[in-house]
């Protein structure tokens, strides 16, 4: 076995492959401030999504991943930034459905992951390109080669390679036994059978629709993961042995950098000209040692991330091509490396939960209800109900009921809160910062102008300094904004929640993103430091890369709490980044859809129901939300058409759209 190469030993071939004309078109069409990729048929492709996340981290790119699924329950959706439900791939409206999604979400690249929609996407590729979305897929004539095993075998022969030639009629088969029968357009080894004799072959021929029959080749089975640029030039070719397979997908594999297989794969790529990934399968005959090619899938195979781990980082290649960068032929692969895959779960519906120690209940009864259990209970009875169990119980009866055993929900023993726009209104911090900047500039009236510019989605400090012809003061003004002692106040409802949960012995924590000086000043101004057990400012862990959705802060918090993930709940307001990490770790989540939040969006979560501040409070501890908001807060709520409260902001101008204000805020924070 060849020695395994480490990442530090990886080298590139000297000759660069320049980006082709189609690649250049992609690069100039894309706003590289953020790359948006839509994966169709996302299913269980968590490793693939993680590879793209890792690539974005390594290359320092802003990446948003969108996942499409018909049912909205695919586990990989939990690893996407946004989820999109689509019609069935065979539905006549499928392409229009995807075009609508790509247009509205400004998708840069669409990547299919299963065979079902390859042909229809390839046939409609130009429609997607017309709206600015590229599709990582080969031409239709090549897809048809792959979808019909008769054509596939002939294609291999045309490439000068060997292939077990198929027949379509059991009576015409004379290739000897054992034989192999399977659907001519099948996948995932469904209805594929090894047959030992003519009698069994006739039986399977009656069961398998539109079949092909081939001589069975006995030997070791291999997959070749190849990745090509937009002109079909191979960037990486990685053969690997399929050591263990389940339902057509590899469970254990070993990298096998065989020169013969690499050259044969180059011949296939030369004739096929794939765009992006292609997966090739072959069997090396145990007697003749010759390679017999059996299948092509012009997409990422299920085991493709294993080749990426070995050094063929095709997710990085994709992001580089989208950026218009040069791509190099990569040959430094960890030859001989063995990878074994495993199953993992993700919770798609959290069901009911109760906060441990809560006495508050939700009563839905037409009589008296007494709830005295150690955890939250729900009474639903048309008479008297007494619930005295140590865990949450549900009474549903037409008379007297005493329930002491039945559990309706899992107890929560720790709550982690986001800070900005969850515990207090972040717009109050923005206004406070602008007051400090205005004081430095010598005119308090500048504060209103700065806030007006902020709400318009403009870089407020830059714009004002340009207007008053003082651009030289930018660095000092930004420093003052970022380190000022803010005049902010916690939402009274949230303060009451913290006090109540702490009194019940619930562990409390805060995870917040941002510059440490600014975040610490906010924490001190709110007086929240002594109200919680743990605080993690992600930037203190190592900079902006540790901000949400990075899961490191959540892992640290769980370690400090010493609790299983399912006993921890996270409360946040930013649907685009707050909830991915806790969900993937198995924590529960509460989505505070704060209409006055800087990052407010109409985007709906596929997994979490939105709650207003009252709903958050009641979900955590059954508290009736304190509606004693200031007049200023009521004015802001009215401007936003909502009943949410804001205790410190008095907005003169109508709020900008959240994305614009958020962009302006990022410039200065």
JSON list of N, CA and C in Angstrom, two decimals, residues 462-512:
[
{"chain": "A", "resi": 462, "resn": "UNK", "atom": "N", "xyz": [-19.94, 56.58, 6.98]},
{"chain": "A", "resi": 462, "resn": "UNK", "atom": "CA", "xyz": [-19.26, 56.98, 5.74]},
{"chain": "A", "resi": 462, "resn": "UNK", "atom": "C", "xyz": [-20.03, 58.07, 5.01]},
{"chain": "A", "resi": 463, "resn": "UNK", "atom": "N", "xyz": [-21.34, 57.86, 4.91]},
{"chain": "A", "resi": 463, "resn": "UNK", "atom": "CA", "xyz": [-22.17, 58.79, 4.14]},
{"chain": "A", "resi": 463, "resn": "UNK", "atom": "C", "xyz": [-22.22, 60.17, 4.80]},
{"chain": "A", "resi": 464, "resn": "UNK", "atom": "N", "xyz": [-22.43, 60.19, 6.13]},
{"chain": "A", "resi": 464, "resn": "UNK", "atom": "CA", "xyz": [-22.50, 61.48, 6.82]},
{"chain": "A", "resi": 464, "resn": "UNK", "atom": "C", "xyz": [-21.17, 62.22, 6.73]},
{"chain": "A", "resi": 465, "resn": "UNK", "atom": "N", "xyz": [-20.08, 61.53, 6.95]},
{"chain": "A", "resi": 465, "resn": "UNK", "atom": "CA", "xyz": [-18.77, 62.19, 6.89]},
{"chain": "A", "resi": 465, "resn": "UNK", "atom": "C", "xyz": [-18.50, 62.75, 5.51]},
{"chain": "A", "resi": 466, "resn": "UNK", "atom": "N", "xyz": [-18.99, 62.08, 4.48]},
{"chain": "A", "resi": 466, "resn": "UNK", "atom": "CA", "xyz": [-18.87, 62.61, 3.13]},
{"chain": "A", "resi": 466, "resn": "UNK", "atom": "C", "xyz": [-19.71, 63.87, 2.97]},
{"chain": "A", "resi": 467, "resn": "UNK", "atom": "N", "xyz": [-20.93, 63.84, 3.55]},
{"chain": "A", "resi": 467, "resn": "UNK", "atom": "CA", "xyz": [-21.83, 64.99, 3.44]},
{"chain": "A", "resi": 467, "resn": "UNK", "atom": "C", "xyz": [-21.26, 66.23, 4.13]},
{"chain": "A", "resi": 468, "resn": "UNK", "atom": "N", "xyz": [-20.58, 66.03, 5.26]},
{"chain": "A", "resi": 468, "resn": "UNK", "atom": "CA", "xyz": [-20.06, 67.18, 6.00]},
{"chain": "A", "resi": 468, "resn": "UNK", "atom": "C", "xyz": [-18.58, 67.42, 5.72]},
{"chain": "A", "resi": 469, "resn": "UNK", "atom": "N", "xyz": [-18.08, 66.67, 4.73]},
{"chain": "A", "resi": 469, "resn": "UNK", "atom": "CA", "xyz": [-16.70, 66.86, 4.27]},
{"chain": "A", "resi": 469, "resn": "UNK", "atom": "C", "xyz": [-15.67, 66.62, 5.38]},
{"chain": "A", "resi": 470, "resn": "UNK", "atom": "N", "xyz": [-15.87, 65.51, 6.12]},
{"chain": "A", "resi": 470, "resn": "UNK", "atom": "CA", "xyz": [-14.90, 65.16, 7.17]},
{"chain": "A", "resi": 470, "resn": "UNK", "atom": "C", "xyz": [-14.52, 63.67, 7.07]},
{"chain": "A", "resi": 471, "resn": "UNK", "atom": "N", "xyz": [-14.14, 63.19, 5.90]},
{"chain": "A", "resi": 471, "resn": "UNK", "atom": "CA", "xyz": [-13.82, 61.77, 5.75]},
{"chain": "A", "resi": 471, "resn": "UNK", "atom": "C", "xyz": [-12.64, 61.32, 6.60]},
{"chain": "A", "resi": 472, "resn": "UNK", "atom": "N", "xyz": [-11.79, 62.25, 6.98]},
{"chain": "A", "resi": 472, "resn": "UNK", "atom": "CA", "xyz": [-10.61, 61.89, 7.77]},
{"chain": "A", "resi": 472, "resn": "UNK", "atom": "C", "xyz": [-10.98, 61.42, 9.18]},
{"chain": "A", "resi": 473, "resn": "UNK", "atom": "N", "xyz": [-12.23, 61.67, 9.60]},
{"chain": "A", "resi": 473, "resn": "UNK", "atom": "CA", "xyz": [-12.66, 61.28, 10.94]},
{"chain": "A", "resi": 473, "resn": "UNK", "atom": "C", "xyz": [-13.28, 59.89, 10.99]},
{"chain": "A", "resi": 474, "resn": "UNK", "atom": "N", "xyz": [-13.23, 59.17, 9.88]},
{"chain": "A", "resi": 474, "resn": "UNK", "atom": "CA", "xyz": [-13.91, 57.87, 9.83]},
{"chain": "A", "resi": 474, "resn": "UNK", "atom": "C", "xyz": [-13.40, 56.89, 10.87]},
{"chain": "A", "resi": 475, "resn": "UNK", "atom": "N", "xyz": [-12.09, 56.69, 10.93]},
{"chain": "A", "resi": 475, "resn": "UNK", "atom": "CA", "xyz": [-11.55, 55.68, 11.86]},
{"chain": "A", "resi": 475, "resn": "UNK", "atom": "C", "xyz": [-11.92, 56.01, 13.30]},
{"chain": "A", "resi": 476, "resn": "UNK", "atom": "N", "xyz": [-11.83, 57.27, 13.68]},
{"chain": "A", "resi": 476, "resn": "UNK", "atom": "CA", "xyz": [-12.17, 57.65, 15.06]},
{"chain": "A", "resi": 476, "resn": "UNK", "atom": "C", "xyz": [-13.66, 57.49, 15.31]},
{"chain": "A", "resi": 477, "resn": "UNK", "atom": "N", "xyz": [-14.47, 57.86, 14.33]},
{"chain": "A", "resi": 477, "resn": "UNK", "atom": "CA", "xyz": [-15.92, 57.74, 14.50]},
{"chain": "A", "resi": 477, "resn": "UNK", "atom": "C", "xyz": [-16.33, 56.27, 14.66]},
{"chain": "A", "resi": 478, "resn": "UNK", "atom": "N", "xyz": [-15.73, 55.39, 13.85]},
{"chain": "A", "resi": 478, "resn": "UNK", "atom": "CA", "xyz": [-16.03, 53.96, 13.97]},
{"chain": "A", "resi": 478, "resn": "UNK", "atom": "C", "xyz": [-15.58, 53.42, 15.32]},
{"chain": "A", "resi": 479, "resn": "UNK", "atom": "N", "xyz": [-14.42, 53.85, 15.77]},
{"chain": "A", "resi": 479, "resn": "UNK", "atom": "CA", "xyz": [-13.93, 53.39, 17.06]},
{"chain": "A", "resi": 479, "resn": "UNK", "atom": "C", "xyz": [-14.89, 53.81, 18.18]},
{"chain": "A", "resi": 480, "resn": "UNK", "atom": "N", "xyz": [-15.35, 55.05, 18.13]},
{"chain": "A", "resi": 480, "resn": "UNK", "atom": "CA", "xyz": [-16.29, 55.54, 19.14]},
{"chain": "A", "resi": 480, "resn": "UNK", "atom": "C", "xyz": [-17.58, 54.72, 19.11]},
{"chain": "A", "resi": 481, "resn": "UNK", "atom": "N", "xyz": [-18.09, 54.47, 17.90]},
{"chain": "A", "resi": 481, "resn": "UNK", "atom": "CA", "xyz": [-19.32, 53.68, 17.77]},
{"chain": "A", "resi": 481, "resn": "UNK", "atom": "C", "xyz": [-19.14, 52.29, 18.39]},
{"chain": "A", "resi": 482, "resn": "UNK", "atom": "N", "xyz": [-18.01, 51.67, 18.13]},
{"chain": "A", "resi": 482, "resn": "UNK", "atom": "CA", "xyz": [-17.82, 50.28, 18.52]},
{"chain": "A", "resi": 482, "resn": "UNK", "atom": "C", "xyz": [-17.51, 50.09, 19.99]},
{"chain": "A", "resi": 483, "resn": "UNK", "atom": "N", "xyz": [-16.96, 51.11, 20.64]},
{"chain": "A", "resi": 483, "resn": "UNK", "atom": "CA", "xyz": [-16.58, 50.92, 22.05]},
{"chain": "A", "resi": 483, "resn": "UNK", "atom": "C", "xyz": [-17.40, 51.78, 23.00]},
{"chain": "A", "resi": 484, "resn": "UNK", "atom": "N", "xyz": [-18.41, 52.48, 22.50]},
{"chain": "A", "resi": 484, "resn": "UNK", "atom": "CA", "xyz": [-19.17, 53.37, 23.38]},
{"chain": "A", "resi": 484, "resn": "UNK", "atom": "C", "xyz": [-19.96, 52.56, 24.41]},
{"chain": "A", "resi": 485, "resn": "UNK", "atom": "N", "xyz": [-20.30, 53.20, 25.52]},
{"chain": "A", "resi": 485, "resn": "UNK", "atom": "CA", "xyz": [-21.12, 52.58, 26.56]},
{"chain": "A", "resi": 485, "resn": "UNK", "atom": "C", "xyz": [-22.59, 52.81, 26.19]},
{"chain": "A", "resi": 486, "resn": "UNK", "atom": "N", "xyz": [-23.26, 51.78, 25.75]},
{"chain": "A", "resi": 486, "resn": "UNK", "atom": "CA", "xyz": [-24.59, 51.98, 25.16]},
{"chain": "A", "resi": 486, "resn": "UNK", "atom": "C", "xyz": [-25.68, 52.28, 26.18]},
{"chain": "A", "resi": 487, "resn": "UNK", "atom": "N", "xyz": [-26.67, 53.02, 25.72]},
{"chain": "A", "resi": 487, "resn": "UNK", "atom": "CA", "xyz": [-27.88, 53.28, 26.50]},
{"chain": "A", "resi": 487, "resn": "UNK", "atom": "C", "xyz": [-28.96, 52.33, 25.99]},
{"chain": "A", "resi": 488, "resn": "UNK", "atom": "N", "xyz": [-29.01, 51.14, 26.57]},
{"chain": "A", "resi": 488, "resn": "UNK", "atom": "CA", "xyz": [-29.95, 50.11, 26.13]},
{"chain": "A", "resi": 488, "resn": "UNK", "atom": "C", "xyz": [-30.62, 49.47, 27.34]},
{"chain": "A", "resi": 489, "resn": "UNK", "atom": "N", "xyz": [-31.79, 48.92, 27.12]},
{"chain": "A", "resi": 489, "resn": "UNK", "atom": "CA", "xyz": [-32.57, 48.29, 28.19]},
{"chain": "A", "resi": 489, "resn": "UNK", "atom": "C", "xyz": [-33.12, 46.96, 27.70]},
{"chain": "A", "resi": 490, "resn": "UNK", "atom": "N", "xyz": [-33.09, 45.98, 28.56]},
{"chain": "A", "resi": 490, "resn": "UNK", "atom": "CA", "xyz": [-33.61, 44.67, 28.20]},
{"chain": "A", "resi": 490, "resn": "UNK", "atom": "C", "xyz": [-35.12, 44.71, 28.01]},
{"chain": "A", "resi": 491, "resn": "UNK", "atom": "N", "xyz": [-35.62, 43.89, 27.09]},
{"chain": "A", "resi": 491, "resn": "UNK", "atom": "CA", "xyz": [-37.06, 43.72, 27.01]},
{"chain": "A", "resi": 491, "resn": "UNK", "atom": "C", "xyz": [-37.56, 43.30, 28.39]},
{"chain": "A", "resi": 492, "resn": "UNK", "atom": "N", "xyz": [-38.56, 43.97, 28.95]},
{"chain": "A", "resi": 492, "resn": "UNK", "atom": "CA", "xyz": [-39.03, 43.59, 30.29]},
{"chain": "A", "resi": 492, "resn": "UNK", "atom": "C", "xyz": [-39.53, 42.15, 30.34]},
{"chain": "A", "resi": 493, "resn": "UNK", "atom": "N", "xyz": [-40.12, 41.69, 29.25]},
{"chain": "A", "resi": 493, "resn": "UNK", "atom": "CA", "xyz": [-40.60, 40.30, 29.21]},
{"chain": "A", "resi": 493, "resn": "UNK", "atom": "C", "xyz": [-39.44, 39.32, 29.36]},
{"chain": "A", "resi": 494, "resn": "UNK", "atom": "N", "xyz": [-38.34, 39.61, 28.66]},
{"chain": "A", "resi": 494, "resn": "UNK", "atom": "CA", "xyz": [-37.19, 38.72, 28.71]},
{"chain": "A", "resi": 494, "resn": "UNK", "atom": "C", "xyz": [-36.51, 38.77, 30.08]},
{"chain": "A", "resi": 495, "resn": "UNK", "atom": "N", "xyz": [-36.47, 39.95, 30.66]},
{"chain": "A", "resi": 495, "resn": "UNK", "atom": "CA", "xyz": [-35.88, 40.06, 32.00]},
{"chain": "A", "resi": 495, "resn": "UNK", "atom": "C", "xyz": [-36.66, 39.21, 32.99]},
{"chain": "A", "resi": 496, "resn": "UNK", "atom": "N", "xyz": [-37.98, 39.24, 32.86]},
{"chain": "A", "resi": 496, "resn": "UNK", "atom": "CA", "xyz": [-38.82, 38.45, 33.76]},
{"chain": "A", "resi": 496, "resn": "UNK", "atom": "C", "xyz": [-38.60, 36.96, 33.54]},
{"chain": "A", "resi": 497, "resn": "UNK", "atom": "N", "xyz": [-38.42, 36.57, 32.27]},
{"chain": "A", "resi": 497, "resn": "UNK", "atom": "CA", "xyz": [-38.15, 35.17, 31.96]},
{"chain": "A", "resi": 497, "resn": "UNK", "atom": "C", "xyz": [-36.83, 34.73, 32.60]},
{"chain": "A", "resi": 498, "resn": "UNK", "atom": "N", "xyz": [-35.79, 35.53, 32.46]},
{"chain": "A", "resi": 498, "resn": "UNK", "atom": "CA", "xyz": [-34.50, 35.18, 33.05]},
{"chain": "A", "resi": 498, "resn": "UNK", "atom": "C", "xyz": [-34.61, 35.02, 34.56]},
{"chain": "A", "resi": 499, "resn": "UNK", "atom": "N", "xyz": [-35.31, 35.95, 35.19]},
{"chain": "A", "resi": 499, "resn": "UNK", "atom": "CA", "xyz": [-35.46, 35.89, 36.65]},
{"chain": "A", "resi": 499, "resn": "UNK", "atom": "C", "xyz": [-36.24, 34.65, 37.07]},
{"chain": "A", "resi": 500, "resn": "UNK", "atom": "N", "xyz": [-37.29, 34.34, 36.34]},
{"chain": "A", "resi": 500, "resn": "UNK", "atom": "CA", "xyz": [-38.13, 33.19, 36.68]},
{"chain": "A", "resi": 500, "resn": "UNK", "atom": "C", "xyz": [-37.37, 31.88, 36.50]},
{"chain": "A", "resi": 501, "resn": "UNK", "atom": "N", "xyz": [-36.70, 31.74, 35.36]},
{"chain": "A", "resi": 501, "resn": "UNK", "atom": "CA", "xyz": [-35.98, 30.50, 35.10]},
{"chain": "A", "resi": 501, "resn": "UNK", "atom": "C", "xyz": [-34.84, 30.31, 36.08]},
{"chain": "A", "resi": 502, "resn": "UNK", "atom": "N", "xyz": [-34.16, 31.39, 36.42]},
{"chain": "A", "resi": 502, "resn": "UNK", "atom": "CA", "xyz": [-33.05, 31.28, 37.37]},
{"chain": "A", "resi": 502, "resn": "UNK", "atom": "C", "xyz": [-33.57, 30.87, 38.74]},
{"chain": "A", "resi": 503, "resn": "UNK", "atom": "N", "xyz": [-34.72, 31.40, 39.12]},
{"chain": "A", "resi": 503, "resn": "UNK", "atom": "CA", "xyz": [-35.29, 31.03, 40.42]},
{"chain": "A", "resi": 503, "resn": "UNK", "atom": "C", "xyz": [-35.66, 29.55, 40.46]},
{"chain": "A", "resi": 504, "resn": "UNK", "atom": "N", "xyz": [-35.96, 28.99, 39.30]},
{"chain": "A", "resi": 504, "resn": "UNK", "atom": "CA", "xyz": [-36.32, 27.57, 39.24]},
{"chain": "A", "resi": 504, "resn": "UNK", "atom": "C", "xyz": [-35.11, 26.66, 39.11]},
{"chain": "A", "resi": 505, "resn": "UNK", "atom": "N", "xyz": [-33.94, 27.23, 39.06]},
{"chain": "A", "resi": 505, "resn": "UNK", "atom": "CA", "xyz": [-32.74, 26.41, 38.98]},
{"chain": "A", "resi": 505, "resn": "UNK", "atom": "C", "xyz": [-32.35, 26.01, 37.57]},
{"chain": "A", "resi": 506, "resn": "UNK", "atom": "N", "xyz": [-32.95, 26.65, 36.58]},
{"chain": "A", "resi": 506, "resn": "UNK", "atom": "CA", "xyz": [-32.59, 26.37, 35.20]},
{"chain": "A", "resi": 506, "resn": "UNK", "atom": "C", "xyz": [-31.26, 27.03, 34.88]},
{"chain": "A", "resi": 507, "resn": "UNK", "atom": "N", "xyz": [-30.36, 26.31, 34.23]},
{"chain": "A", "resi": 507, "resn": "UNK", "atom": "CA", "xyz": [-29.09, 26.89, 33.83]},
{"chain": "A", "resi": 507, "resn": "UNK", "atom": "C", "xyz": [-29.31, 27.82, 32.65]},
{"chain": "A", "resi": 508, "resn": "UNK", "atom": "N", "xyz": [-28.67, 28.97, 32.67]},
{"chain": "A", "resi": 508, "resn": "UNK", "atom": "CA", "xyz": [-28.87, 29.98, 31.65]},
{"chain": "A", "resi": 508, "resn": "UNK", "atom": "C", "xyz": [-27.54, 30.39, 31.02]},
{"chain": "A", "resi": 509, "resn": "UNK", "atom": "N", "xyz": [-27.59, 30.62, 29.72]},
{"chain": "A", "resi": 509, "resn": "UNK", "atom": "CA", "xyz": [-26.39, 31.04, 29.02]},
{"chain": "A", "resi": 509, "resn": "UNK", "atom": "C", "xyz": [-26.72, 32.01, 27.90]},
{"chain": "A", "resi": 510, "resn": "UNK", "atom": "N", "xyz": [-25.70, 32.70, 27.42]},
{"chain": "A", "resi": 510, "resn": "UNK", "atom": "CA", "xyz": [-25.83, 33.61, 26.27]},
{"chain": "A", "resi": 510, "resn": "UNK", "atom": "C", "xyz": [-24.71, 33.29, 25.29]},
{"chain": "A", "resi": 511, "resn": "UNK", "atom": "N", "xyz": [-25.07, 33.16, 24.03]},
{"chain": "A", "resi": 511, "resn": "UNK", "atom": "CA", "xyz": [-24.09, 33.06, 22.95]},
{"chain": "A", "resi": 511, "resn": "UNK", "atom": "C", "xyz": [-24.34, 34.22, 22.01]},
{"chain": "A", "resi": 512, "resn": "UNK", "atom": "N", "xyz": [-23.31, 35.05, 21.80]},
{"chain": "A", "resi": 512, "resn": "UNK", "atom": "CA", "xyz": [-23.50, 36.24, 21.00]},
{"chain": "A", "resi": 512, "resn": "UNK", "atom": "C", "xyz": [-22.30, 36.45, 20.08]}
]
